[in-house]
CSV table of C-alpha atoms in Angstrom, one decimal:
chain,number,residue,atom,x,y,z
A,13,UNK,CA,254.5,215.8,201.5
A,14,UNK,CA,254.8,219.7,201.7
A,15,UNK,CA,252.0,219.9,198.8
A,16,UNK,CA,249.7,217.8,200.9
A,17,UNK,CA,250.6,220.5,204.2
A,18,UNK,CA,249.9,223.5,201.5
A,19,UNK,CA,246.5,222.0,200.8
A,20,UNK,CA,245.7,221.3,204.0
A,21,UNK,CA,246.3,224.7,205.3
A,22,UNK,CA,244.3,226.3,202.6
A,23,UNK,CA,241.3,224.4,203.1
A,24,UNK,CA,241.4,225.5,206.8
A,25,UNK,CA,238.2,226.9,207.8
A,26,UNK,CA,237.4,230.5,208.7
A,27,UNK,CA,238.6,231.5,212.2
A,28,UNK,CA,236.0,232.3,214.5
A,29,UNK,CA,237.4,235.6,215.1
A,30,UNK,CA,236.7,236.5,211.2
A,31,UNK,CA,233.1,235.5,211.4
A,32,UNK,CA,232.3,238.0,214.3
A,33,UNK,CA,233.9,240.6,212.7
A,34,UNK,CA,231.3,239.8,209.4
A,35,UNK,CA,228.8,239.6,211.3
A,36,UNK,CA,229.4,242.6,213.7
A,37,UNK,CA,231.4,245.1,211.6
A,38,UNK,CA,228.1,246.8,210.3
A,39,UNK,CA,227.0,247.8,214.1
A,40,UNK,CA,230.0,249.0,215.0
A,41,UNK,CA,230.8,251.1,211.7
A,42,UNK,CA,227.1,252.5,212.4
A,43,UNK,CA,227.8,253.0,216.2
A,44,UNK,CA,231.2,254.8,215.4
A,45,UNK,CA,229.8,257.6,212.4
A,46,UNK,CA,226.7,258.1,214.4
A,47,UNK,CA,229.5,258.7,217.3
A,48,UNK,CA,231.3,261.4,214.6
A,49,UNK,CA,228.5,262.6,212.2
A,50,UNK,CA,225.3,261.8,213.1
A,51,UNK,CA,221.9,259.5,212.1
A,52,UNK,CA,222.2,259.9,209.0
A,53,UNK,CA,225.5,259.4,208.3
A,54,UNK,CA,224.9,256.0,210.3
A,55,UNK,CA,222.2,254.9,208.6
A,56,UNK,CA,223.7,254.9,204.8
A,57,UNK,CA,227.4,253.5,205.8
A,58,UNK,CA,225.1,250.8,207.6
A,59,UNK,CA,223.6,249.8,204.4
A,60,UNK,CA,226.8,249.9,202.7
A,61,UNK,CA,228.1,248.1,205.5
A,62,UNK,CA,225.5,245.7,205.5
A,63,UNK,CA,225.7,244.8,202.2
A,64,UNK,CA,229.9,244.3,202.4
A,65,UNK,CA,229.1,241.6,205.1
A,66,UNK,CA,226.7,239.8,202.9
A,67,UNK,CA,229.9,239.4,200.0
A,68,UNK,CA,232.3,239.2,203.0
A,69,UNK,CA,230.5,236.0,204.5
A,70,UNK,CA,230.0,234.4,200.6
A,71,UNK,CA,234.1,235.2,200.3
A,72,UNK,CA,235.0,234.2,203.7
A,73,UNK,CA,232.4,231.6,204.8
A,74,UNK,CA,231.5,230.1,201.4
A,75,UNK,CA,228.2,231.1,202.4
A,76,UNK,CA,225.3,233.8,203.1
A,77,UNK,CA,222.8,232.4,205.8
A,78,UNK,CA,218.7,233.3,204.9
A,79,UNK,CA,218.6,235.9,208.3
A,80,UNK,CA,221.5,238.0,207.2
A,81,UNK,CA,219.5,238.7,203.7
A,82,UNK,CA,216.3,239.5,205.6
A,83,UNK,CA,218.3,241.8,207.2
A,84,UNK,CA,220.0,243.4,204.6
A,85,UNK,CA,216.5,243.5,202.8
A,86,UNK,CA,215.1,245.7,206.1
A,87,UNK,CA,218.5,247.6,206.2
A,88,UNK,CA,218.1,248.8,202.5
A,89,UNK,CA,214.0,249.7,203.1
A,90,UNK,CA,214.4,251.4,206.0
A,91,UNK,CA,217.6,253.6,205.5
A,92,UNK,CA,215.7,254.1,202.1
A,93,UNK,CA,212.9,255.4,203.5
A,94,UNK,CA,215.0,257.6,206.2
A,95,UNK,CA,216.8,259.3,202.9
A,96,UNK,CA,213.6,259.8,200.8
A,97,UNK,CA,211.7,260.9,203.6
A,98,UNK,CA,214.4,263.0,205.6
A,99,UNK,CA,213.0,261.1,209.2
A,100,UNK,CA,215.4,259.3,211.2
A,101,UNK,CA,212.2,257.4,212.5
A,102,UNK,CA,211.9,254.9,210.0
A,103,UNK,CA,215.8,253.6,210.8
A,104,UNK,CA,214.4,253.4,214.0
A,105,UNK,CA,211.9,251.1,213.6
A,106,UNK,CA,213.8,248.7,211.4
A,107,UNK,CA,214.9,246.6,215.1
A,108,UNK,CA,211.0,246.4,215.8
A,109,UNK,CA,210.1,245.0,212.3
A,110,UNK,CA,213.0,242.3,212.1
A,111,UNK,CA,212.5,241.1,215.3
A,112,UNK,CA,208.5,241.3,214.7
A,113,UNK,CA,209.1,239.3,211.2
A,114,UNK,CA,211.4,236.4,212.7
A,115,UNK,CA,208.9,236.3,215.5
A,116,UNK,CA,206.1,235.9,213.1
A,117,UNK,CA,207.9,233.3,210.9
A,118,UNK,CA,208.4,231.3,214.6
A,119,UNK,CA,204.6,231.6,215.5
A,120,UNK,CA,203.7,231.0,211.6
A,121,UNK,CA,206.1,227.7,211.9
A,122,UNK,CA,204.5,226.2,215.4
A,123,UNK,CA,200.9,227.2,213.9
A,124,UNK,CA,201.8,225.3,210.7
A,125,UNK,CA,203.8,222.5,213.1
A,126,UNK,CA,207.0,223.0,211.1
A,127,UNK,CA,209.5,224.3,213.6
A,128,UNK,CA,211.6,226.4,210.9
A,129,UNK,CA,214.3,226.5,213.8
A,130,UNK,CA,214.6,222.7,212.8
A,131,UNK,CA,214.5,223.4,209.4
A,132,UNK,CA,218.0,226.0,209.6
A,133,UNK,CA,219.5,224.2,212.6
A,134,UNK,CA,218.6,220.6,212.6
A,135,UNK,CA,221.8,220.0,211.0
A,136,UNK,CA,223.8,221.4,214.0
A,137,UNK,CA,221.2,220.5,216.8
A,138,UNK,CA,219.2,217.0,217.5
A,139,UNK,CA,216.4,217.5,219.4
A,140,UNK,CA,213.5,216.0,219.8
A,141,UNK,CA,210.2,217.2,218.6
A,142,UNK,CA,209.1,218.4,221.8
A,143,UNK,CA,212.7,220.3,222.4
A,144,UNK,CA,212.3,222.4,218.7
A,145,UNK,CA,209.0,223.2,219.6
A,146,UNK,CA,210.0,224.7,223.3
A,147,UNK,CA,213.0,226.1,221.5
A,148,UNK,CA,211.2,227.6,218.9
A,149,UNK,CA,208.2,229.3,221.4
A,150,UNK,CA,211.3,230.5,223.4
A,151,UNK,CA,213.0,232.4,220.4
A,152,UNK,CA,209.4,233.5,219.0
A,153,UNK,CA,208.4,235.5,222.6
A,154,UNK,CA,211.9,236.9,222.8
A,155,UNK,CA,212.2,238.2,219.6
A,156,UNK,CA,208.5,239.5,219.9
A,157,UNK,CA,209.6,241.6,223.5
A,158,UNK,CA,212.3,242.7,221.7
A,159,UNK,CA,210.0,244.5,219.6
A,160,UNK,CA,208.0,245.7,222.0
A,161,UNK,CA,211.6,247.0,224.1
A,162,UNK,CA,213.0,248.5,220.7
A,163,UNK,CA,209.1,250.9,220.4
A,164,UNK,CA,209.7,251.8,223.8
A,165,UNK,CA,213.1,253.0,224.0
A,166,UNK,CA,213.0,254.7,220.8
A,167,UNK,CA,210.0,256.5,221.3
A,168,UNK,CA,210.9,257.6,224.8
A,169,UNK,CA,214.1,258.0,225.5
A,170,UNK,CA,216.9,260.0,223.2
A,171,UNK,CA,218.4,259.4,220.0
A,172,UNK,CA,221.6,258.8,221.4
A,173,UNK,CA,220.3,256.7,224.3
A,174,UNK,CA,218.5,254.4,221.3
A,175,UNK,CA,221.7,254.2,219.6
A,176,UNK,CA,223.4,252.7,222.6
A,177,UNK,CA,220.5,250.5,223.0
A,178,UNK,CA,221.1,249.0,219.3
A,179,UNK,CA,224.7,248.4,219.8
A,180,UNK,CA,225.0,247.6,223.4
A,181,UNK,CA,221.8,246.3,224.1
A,182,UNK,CA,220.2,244.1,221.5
A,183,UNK,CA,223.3,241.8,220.8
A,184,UNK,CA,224.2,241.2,224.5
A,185,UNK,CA,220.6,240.4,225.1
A,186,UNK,CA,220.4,237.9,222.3
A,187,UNK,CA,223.2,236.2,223.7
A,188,UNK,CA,222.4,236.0,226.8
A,189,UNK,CA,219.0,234.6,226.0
A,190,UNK,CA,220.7,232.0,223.4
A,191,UNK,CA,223.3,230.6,226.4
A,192,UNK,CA,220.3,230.5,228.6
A,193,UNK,CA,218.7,228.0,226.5
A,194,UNK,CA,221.9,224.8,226.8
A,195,UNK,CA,220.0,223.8,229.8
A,196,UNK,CA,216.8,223.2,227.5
A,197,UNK,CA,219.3,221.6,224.3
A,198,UNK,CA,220.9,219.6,226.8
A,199,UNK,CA,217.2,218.3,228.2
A,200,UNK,CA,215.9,217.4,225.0
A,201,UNK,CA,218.7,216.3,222.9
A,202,UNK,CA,218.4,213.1,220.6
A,203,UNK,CA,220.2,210.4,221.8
A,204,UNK,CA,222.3,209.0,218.8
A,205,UNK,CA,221.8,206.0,218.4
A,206,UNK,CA,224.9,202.7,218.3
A,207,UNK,CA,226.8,202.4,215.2
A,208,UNK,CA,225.6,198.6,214.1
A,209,UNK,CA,229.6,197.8,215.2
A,210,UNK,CA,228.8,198.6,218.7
A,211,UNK,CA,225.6,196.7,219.2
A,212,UNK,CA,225.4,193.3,220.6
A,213,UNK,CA,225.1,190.6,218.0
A,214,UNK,CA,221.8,189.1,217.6
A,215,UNK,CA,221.3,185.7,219.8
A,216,UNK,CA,224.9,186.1,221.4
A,217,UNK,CA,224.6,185.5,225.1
A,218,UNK,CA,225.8,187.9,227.2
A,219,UNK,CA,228.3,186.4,229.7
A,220,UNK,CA,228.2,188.2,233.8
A,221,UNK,CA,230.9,187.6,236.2
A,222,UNK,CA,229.9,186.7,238.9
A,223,UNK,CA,232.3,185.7,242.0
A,224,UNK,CA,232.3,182.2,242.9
A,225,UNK,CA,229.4,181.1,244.8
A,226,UNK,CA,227.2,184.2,243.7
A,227,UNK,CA,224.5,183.1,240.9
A,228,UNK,CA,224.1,185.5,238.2
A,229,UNK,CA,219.9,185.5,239.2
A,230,UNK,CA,221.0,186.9,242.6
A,231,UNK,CA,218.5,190.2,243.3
A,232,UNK,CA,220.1,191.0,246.5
């Protein structure tokens, strides 16, 4: 009996509390040495940080999911290309480039007619064709104005004012947007269909009750 409780407890899965911390601990480490030393300091314990989330999830999670690696991939150029080149610029523009590639994977997908939103979520979400396809225009656009925000911000206003932009901006923004869409999930979800337990036999007549004196064929 208490072997059976020891196994149970250590195949409970990862609290939800762990997985935001994988997946946010590389902002905030950035946010918090830009905060004490500077861009550049950010930028390479971002990558480090980056890639410690990516063996964090596969320790924690039992698994790394495909936009995590994208972004590591980016993370890695990009801070690469800040070092190399001694321009802060290029970490900049990593934001506008992953939200421009996942926007162009979207529009690649609806072009192509294979909604890869399906293809990473159908297991979590059944929709209809029609719903993945809204779904999957939604996320396209707003990843492509995130771009577009991302250019403007960091071209025109201040370093700092970009790096608050990055860690207080973009992640509220995205989850905003993703809550907004329930109304959309809820609209064009699959129905699930009877368990063959729960459907009527076949030829079984189905028996009304009716109150005496009312027939069954009664329309009124």
């Amino acid at each position: 009996m208490t072997e059976d409780v020891k196994d149970t407890t250590s195949a409970a899965p990862p609290s939800t509390g762990a997985k935001l911390l994988i997946e946010l601990g590389p902002l905030l480490v950035f946010f918090l040495a830009y905060a004490k030393f500077g861009i550049y300091w950010a930028t390479g314990t971002l990558m480090v940080a980056t890639m410690l989330s990516l063996i964090a999830s596969w320790l924690v999670l039992g698994r790394i999911s495909p936009m995590p690696v994208v972004t590591a991939v980016l993370v890695v150029i990009f801070g690469g290309l800040t070092f190399w080149l001694n321009d802060p610029r290029f970490i900049k523009m990593k934001p506008t480039m992953i939200n421009l590639l996942f926007g162009g994977v979207l529009a690649a997908g609806l072009i192509l007619r294979r909604p890869f939103l399906k293809m990473m979520f159908g297991e979590a979400l059944r929709l209809t064709d029609e719903g993945w396809h809204k779904l999957t225009f939604r996320w396209m656009v707003f990843f492509l104005v995130l771009a577009v925000v991302n250019e403007v911000v960091w071209r025109n206003l201040s370093e700092s004012s970009w790096v608050n932009f990055k860690v207080f901006g973009i992640l509220p923004l995205t989850m905003v947007f993703a809550m907004a869409q329930v109304g959309l999930i809820r609209r064009y979800e699959e129905p699930t269909e009877l368990a063959p337990e729960a459907q009527p036999a076949a030829g079984s007549d189905a028996r009304i009750e009716t109150k005496p004196g009312i027939s069954p064929d009664a329309r009124h």
